[in-house]
């Protein structure tokens, strides 16, 4: 789990702006999932990617999008930021799609003012 | 979709005592149940997991039990130590059709001296 990296660690944006968050999975892992964790709550599933294809999408608006690159790293994009988008965004990697064990990165703390 | 309920929301025990956290899930197709520990400002760390073909699993002071009929699973921590203080999340997923984790709302465990 120590191998999942995310950048940046912290980010401050204003309403209406756009943000891109980045994730590098554990070496050899092919699947990346994104979660949103609002303060005081459990992580909520946003997207899962495997082999550059979207394999799952949570109940989030179309302002949220993501992609996975040939090296299995991933980006999460959020457009037209709202105050309610302020949260810790976590990336998790797993070896294969349908493989259970997911290891989380340190997260990106997004604050929307 | 899957819904995971977790109790209690807060738990205070004395050092050396045992702690038990309980979760129930709604989707009978769920077959993988991990537990994560999250310290303040840190990433969720996988501490133990169990699959639906197993009723109990132990790892030193930590154990998890699963009752598929009742659709509930529990985390047991024995001989608690101050460093066990953290927020614990249970989760469930169906690895056959998707790997997304559905999390409980978390239990804040405080181990007092």
Short mmCIF file of C-alpha atoms in Angstrom, two decimals:
data_model
loop_
_atom_site.label_atom_id
_atom_site.label_comp_id
_atom_site.label_asym_id
_atom_site.label_seq_id
_atom_site.Cartn_x
_atom_site.Cartn_y
_atom_site.Cartn_z
CA UNK A 1 0.00 0.00 0.00
CA UNK A 2 2.92 2.35 0.52
CA UNK A 3 3.41 2.33 -3.27
CA UNK A 4 0.28 4.31 -4.21
CA UNK A 5 1.17 7.94 -4.72
CA UNK A 6 -1.07 10.94 -5.29
CA UNK A 7 -0.45 14.54 -6.19
CA UNK A 8 -0.88 17.20 -5.10
CA UNK A 9 -1.31 16.62 -1.37
CA UNK A 10 -3.33 19.77 -0.85
CA UNK A 11 -5.20 22.06 -3.20
CA UNK A 12 -7.26 25.19 -2.72
CA UNK A 13 -9.63 26.28 -5.46
CA UNK A 14 -12.54 28.67 -5.80
CA UNK A 15 -16.07 27.87 -6.91
CA UNK A 16 -16.42 27.35 -10.65
CA UNK A 17 -12.79 26.38 -11.20
CA UNK A 18 -11.54 23.06 -12.52
CA UNK A 19 -9.11 20.68 -10.84
CA UNK A 20 -7.03 17.68 -11.89
CA UNK A 21 -5.82 15.11 -9.38
CA UNK A 22 -3.22 12.49 -10.17
CA UNK A 23 -2.55 8.96 -8.98
CA UNK A 24 0.16 6.38 -9.58
CA UNK A 25 -0.73 2.84 -8.54
CA UNK A 26 1.49 0.24 -6.96
CA UNK A 27 3.95 -1.11 -9.50
CA UNK A 28 2.32 -3.97 -11.40
CA UNK A 29 -1.22 -3.01 -10.43
CA UNK A 30 -3.54 -2.46 -13.36
CA UNK A 31 -6.70 -1.15 -11.69
CA UNK A 32 -7.27 2.24 -10.11
CA UNK A 33 -10.32 3.41 -8.22
CA UNK A 34 -11.21 6.89 -7.00
CA UNK A 35 -13.09 7.68 -3.80
CA UNK A 36 -14.32 10.89 -2.21
CA UNK A 37 -14.16 11.14 1.57
CA UNK A 38 -16.03 14.00 3.15
CA UNK A 39 -14.93 14.85 6.68
CA UNK A 40 -16.46 12.48 9.18
CA UNK A 41 -17.74 10.00 6.62
CA UNK A 42 -16.57 6.84 4.89
CA UNK A 43 -15.10 6.98 1.39
CA UNK A 44 -17.62 7.10 -1.47
CA UNK A 45 -16.86 5.36 -4.75
CA UNK A 46 -16.45 7.64 -7.79
CA UNK A 47 -14.78 5.64 -10.58
CA UNK A 48 -12.89 2.47 -11.29
CA UNK A 49 -10.56 1.99 -14.25
CA UNK A 50 -8.86 -1.12 -15.54
CA UNK A 51 -6.66 -1.36 -18.58
CA UNK A 52 -7.61 2.23 -19.50
CA UNK A 53 -11.32 1.44 -19.57
CA UNK A 54 -13.95 2.66 -17.14
CA UNK A 55 -15.30 -0.36 -15.28
CA UNK A 56 -17.48 1.35 -12.73
CA UNK A 57 -19.00 4.70 -11.91
CA UNK A 58 -20.54 5.87 -8.66
CA UNK A 59 -23.39 8.29 -8.13
CA UNK A 60 -21.52 11.47 -8.98
CA UNK A 61 -22.46 14.21 -11.49
CA UNK A 62 -20.94 14.50 -14.94
CA UNK A 63 -18.67 17.24 -13.64
CA UNK A 64 -16.51 14.37 -12.45
CA UNK A 65 -14.45 12.53 -15.05
CA UNK A 66 -11.36 10.37 -15.06
CA UNK A 67 -9.02 8.50 -17.28
CA UNK A 68 -6.26 5.92 -17.05
CA UNK A 69 -3.04 6.04 -19.01
CA UNK A 70 -1.02 3.21 -20.62
CA UNK A 71 1.30 3.16 -17.59
CA UNK A 72 -1.82 2.61 -15.40
CA UNK A 73 -1.59 5.99 -13.71
CA UNK A 74 -4.83 7.93 -13.53
CA UNK A 75 -6.27 11.42 -13.38
CA UNK A 76 -9.49 12.60 -11.82
CA UNK A 77 -10.96 15.82 -13.17
CA UNK A 78 -13.65 17.89 -11.53
CA UNK A 79 -15.20 20.82 -13.39
CA UNK A 80 -17.28 23.73 -12.15
CA UNK A 81 -16.25 23.17 -8.54
CA UNK A 82 -18.83 23.55 -5.80
CA UNK A 83 -18.28 24.13 -2.11
CA UNK A 84 -19.56 20.61 -1.51
CA UNK A 85 -16.70 19.16 -3.52
CA UNK A 86 -14.37 19.94 -0.64
CA UNK A 87 -13.12 16.56 0.52
CA UNK A 88 -10.21 14.14 0.65
CA UNK A 89 -9.90 12.40 -2.72
CA UNK A 90 -8.44 8.94 -2.39
CA UNK A 91 -6.99 6.74 -5.06
CA UNK A 92 -6.81 2.99 -4.55
CA UNK A 93 -4.98 0.44 -6.63
CA UNK A 94 -5.53 -3.26 -7.06
CA UNK A 95 -3.72 -5.85 -9.08
CA UNK A 96 -6.54 -6.74 -11.43
CA UNK A 97 -10.16 -5.78 -12.05
CA UNK A 98 -12.35 -7.95 -9.89
CA UNK A 99 -9.44 -8.45 -7.53
CA UNK A 100 -10.62 -7.62 -4.09
CA UNK A 101 -7.72 -6.10 -2.20
CA UNK A 102 -7.45 -2.36 -2.69
CA UNK A 103 -4.62 -0.25 -1.31
CA UNK A 104 -5.12 3.44 -0.78
CA UNK A 105 -2.88 6.37 -1.49
CA UNK A 106 -2.43 9.28 0.93
CA UNK A 107 -5.13 11.32 -0.79
CA UNK A 108 -5.45 14.87 -2.07
CA UNK A 109 -7.15 17.32 0.25
CA UNK A 110 -9.28 19.64 -1.90
CA UNK A 111 -10.69 22.81 -0.40
CA UNK A 112 -13.17 24.83 -2.44
CA UNK A 113 -13.70 28.41 -1.30
CA UNK B 1 -27.09 -0.99 -4.60
CA UNK B 2 -25.17 -2.15 -1.59
CA UNK B 3 -25.70 -0.44 1.75
CA UNK B 4 -23.40 -0.98 4.73
CA UNK B 5 -24.35 0.03 8.24
CA UNK B 6 -21.73 0.22 11.00
CA UNK B 7 -22.07 0.39 14.79
CA UNK B 8 -21.15 1.90 17.13
CA UNK B 9 -20.09 5.28 15.81
CA UNK B 10 -17.80 5.81 18.79
CA UNK B 11 -16.24 3.29 21.15
CA UNK B 12 -14.10 3.93 24.20
CA UNK B 13 -12.27 1.07 25.90
CA UNK B 14 -9.55 0.80 28.48
CA UNK B 15 -6.15 -0.44 27.45
CA UNK B 16 -6.08 -4.21 27.50
CA UNK B 17 -9.82 -4.61 27.00
CA UNK B 18 -11.44 -5.96 23.84
CA UNK B 19 -13.27 -3.92 21.22
CA UNK B 20 -15.97 -5.13 18.85
CA UNK B 21 -17.31 -3.25 15.83
CA UNK B 22 -20.27 -4.58 13.88
CA UNK B 23 -21.42 -4.08 10.29
CA UNK B 24 -24.40 -5.26 8.29
CA UNK B 25 -24.72 -5.30 4.52
CA UNK B 26 -27.72 -5.45 2.25
CA UNK B 27 -26.55 -7.11 -0.99
CA UNK B 28 -26.42 -10.89 -0.64
CA UNK B 29 -24.10 -10.98 -3.68
CA UNK B 30 -21.32 -9.22 -1.74
CA UNK B 31 -18.45 -11.63 -1.22
CA UNK B 32 -15.52 -9.59 0.08
CA UNK B 33 -15.38 -7.69 3.35
CA UNK B 34 -12.28 -5.65 4.27
CA UNK B 35 -11.63 -3.54 7.33
CA UNK B 36 -9.60 -0.35 7.15
CA UNK B 37 -7.98 1.70 9.91
CA UNK B 38 -7.62 5.41 9.34
CA UNK B 39 -5.61 7.62 11.62
CA UNK B 40 -6.20 11.35 11.59
CA UNK B 41 -4.98 12.86 8.33
CA UNK B 42 -3.74 9.53 7.02
CA UNK B 43 -4.79 7.08 4.33
CA UNK B 44 -7.11 4.15 5.10
CA UNK B 45 -4.94 1.10 5.79
CA UNK B 46 -6.16 -2.41 5.23
CA UNK B 47 -5.90 -4.33 8.50
CA UNK B 48 -7.79 -7.53 7.72
CA UNK B 49 -10.26 -8.87 5.20
CA UNK B 50 -12.51 -11.88 4.80
CA UNK B 51 -14.15 -13.60 1.86
CA UNK B 52 -17.58 -15.13 1.80
CA UNK B 53 -16.28 -18.71 1.79
CA UNK B 54 -14.71 -18.21 5.22
CA UNK B 55 -16.48 -17.70 8.53
CA UNK B 56 -13.62 -16.34 10.61
CA UNK B 57 -10.11 -15.03 10.13
CA UNK B 58 -7.48 -14.04 12.69
CA UNK B 59 -4.29 -12.04 12.54
CA UNK B 60 -2.60 -11.68 15.92
CA UNK B 61 -4.87 -9.43 18.03
CA UNK B 62 -7.36 -8.84 15.24
CA UNK B 63 -10.13 -11.14 14.08
CA UNK B 64 -13.08 -10.82 11.75
CA UNK B 65 -16.20 -12.98 11.70
CA UNK B 66 -18.76 -13.26 8.93
CA UNK B 67 -22.35 -14.48 9.11
CA UNK B 68 -23.62 -14.70 5.52
CA UNK B 69 -27.10 -15.76 6.54
CA UNK B 70 -27.61 -12.71 8.72
CA UNK B 71 -25.49 -10.54 6.40
CA UNK B 72 -23.31 -9.16 9.11
CA UNK B 73 -19.62 -9.17 9.93
CA UNK B 74 -17.65 -7.98 12.91
CA UNK B 75 -14.16 -6.81 13.82
CA UNK B 76 -12.70 -7.98 17.11
CA UNK B 77 -9.60 -6.37 18.61
CA UNK B 78 -8.19 -8.01 21.74
CA UNK B 79 -5.71 -6.60 24.25
CA UNK B 80 -6.22 -3.09 22.90
CA UNK B 81 -3.33 -0.64 22.96
CA UNK B 82 -3.27 3.18 22.69
CA UNK B 83 -1.96 2.89 19.13
CA UNK B 84 -5.20 1.12 18.18
CA UNK B 85 -6.97 4.48 18.59
CA UNK B 86 -8.24 5.48 15.13
CA UNK B 87 -11.33 5.41 12.95
CA UNK B 88 -12.21 1.96 11.65
CA UNK B 89 -14.23 1.42 8.47
CA UNK B 90 -15.85 -1.75 7.28
CA UNK B 91 -16.61 -2.24 3.59
CA UNK B 92 -18.24 -4.71 1.25
CA UNK B 93 -17.93 -5.49 -2.43
CA UNK B 94 -19.00 -8.01 -5.03
CA UNK B 95 -15.82 -8.93 -6.85
CA UNK B 96 -17.75 -10.91 -9.41
CA UNK B 97 -19.30 -7.91 -11.12
CA UNK B 98 -17.43 -4.92 -9.75
CA UNK B 99 -14.71 -4.17 -7.31
CA UNK B 100 -16.10 -0.99 -5.87
CA UNK B 101 -16.04 -0.87 -2.11
CA UNK B 102 -19.10 0.33 -0.23
CA UNK B 103 -18.00 1.66 3.13
CA UNK B 104 -19.70 1.94 6.47
CA UNK B 105 -19.86 5.25 8.29
CA UNK B 106 -16.89 4.49 10.53
CA UNK B 107 -16.24 3.83 14.22
CA UNK B 108 -14.01 6.11 16.23
CA UNK B 109 -12.14 3.88 18.69
CA UNK B 110 -10.49 5.51 21.67
CA UNK B 111 -8.22 3.37 23.84
CA UNK B 112 -7.65 5.01 27.19
CA UNK B 113 -4.83 4.29 29.64
#
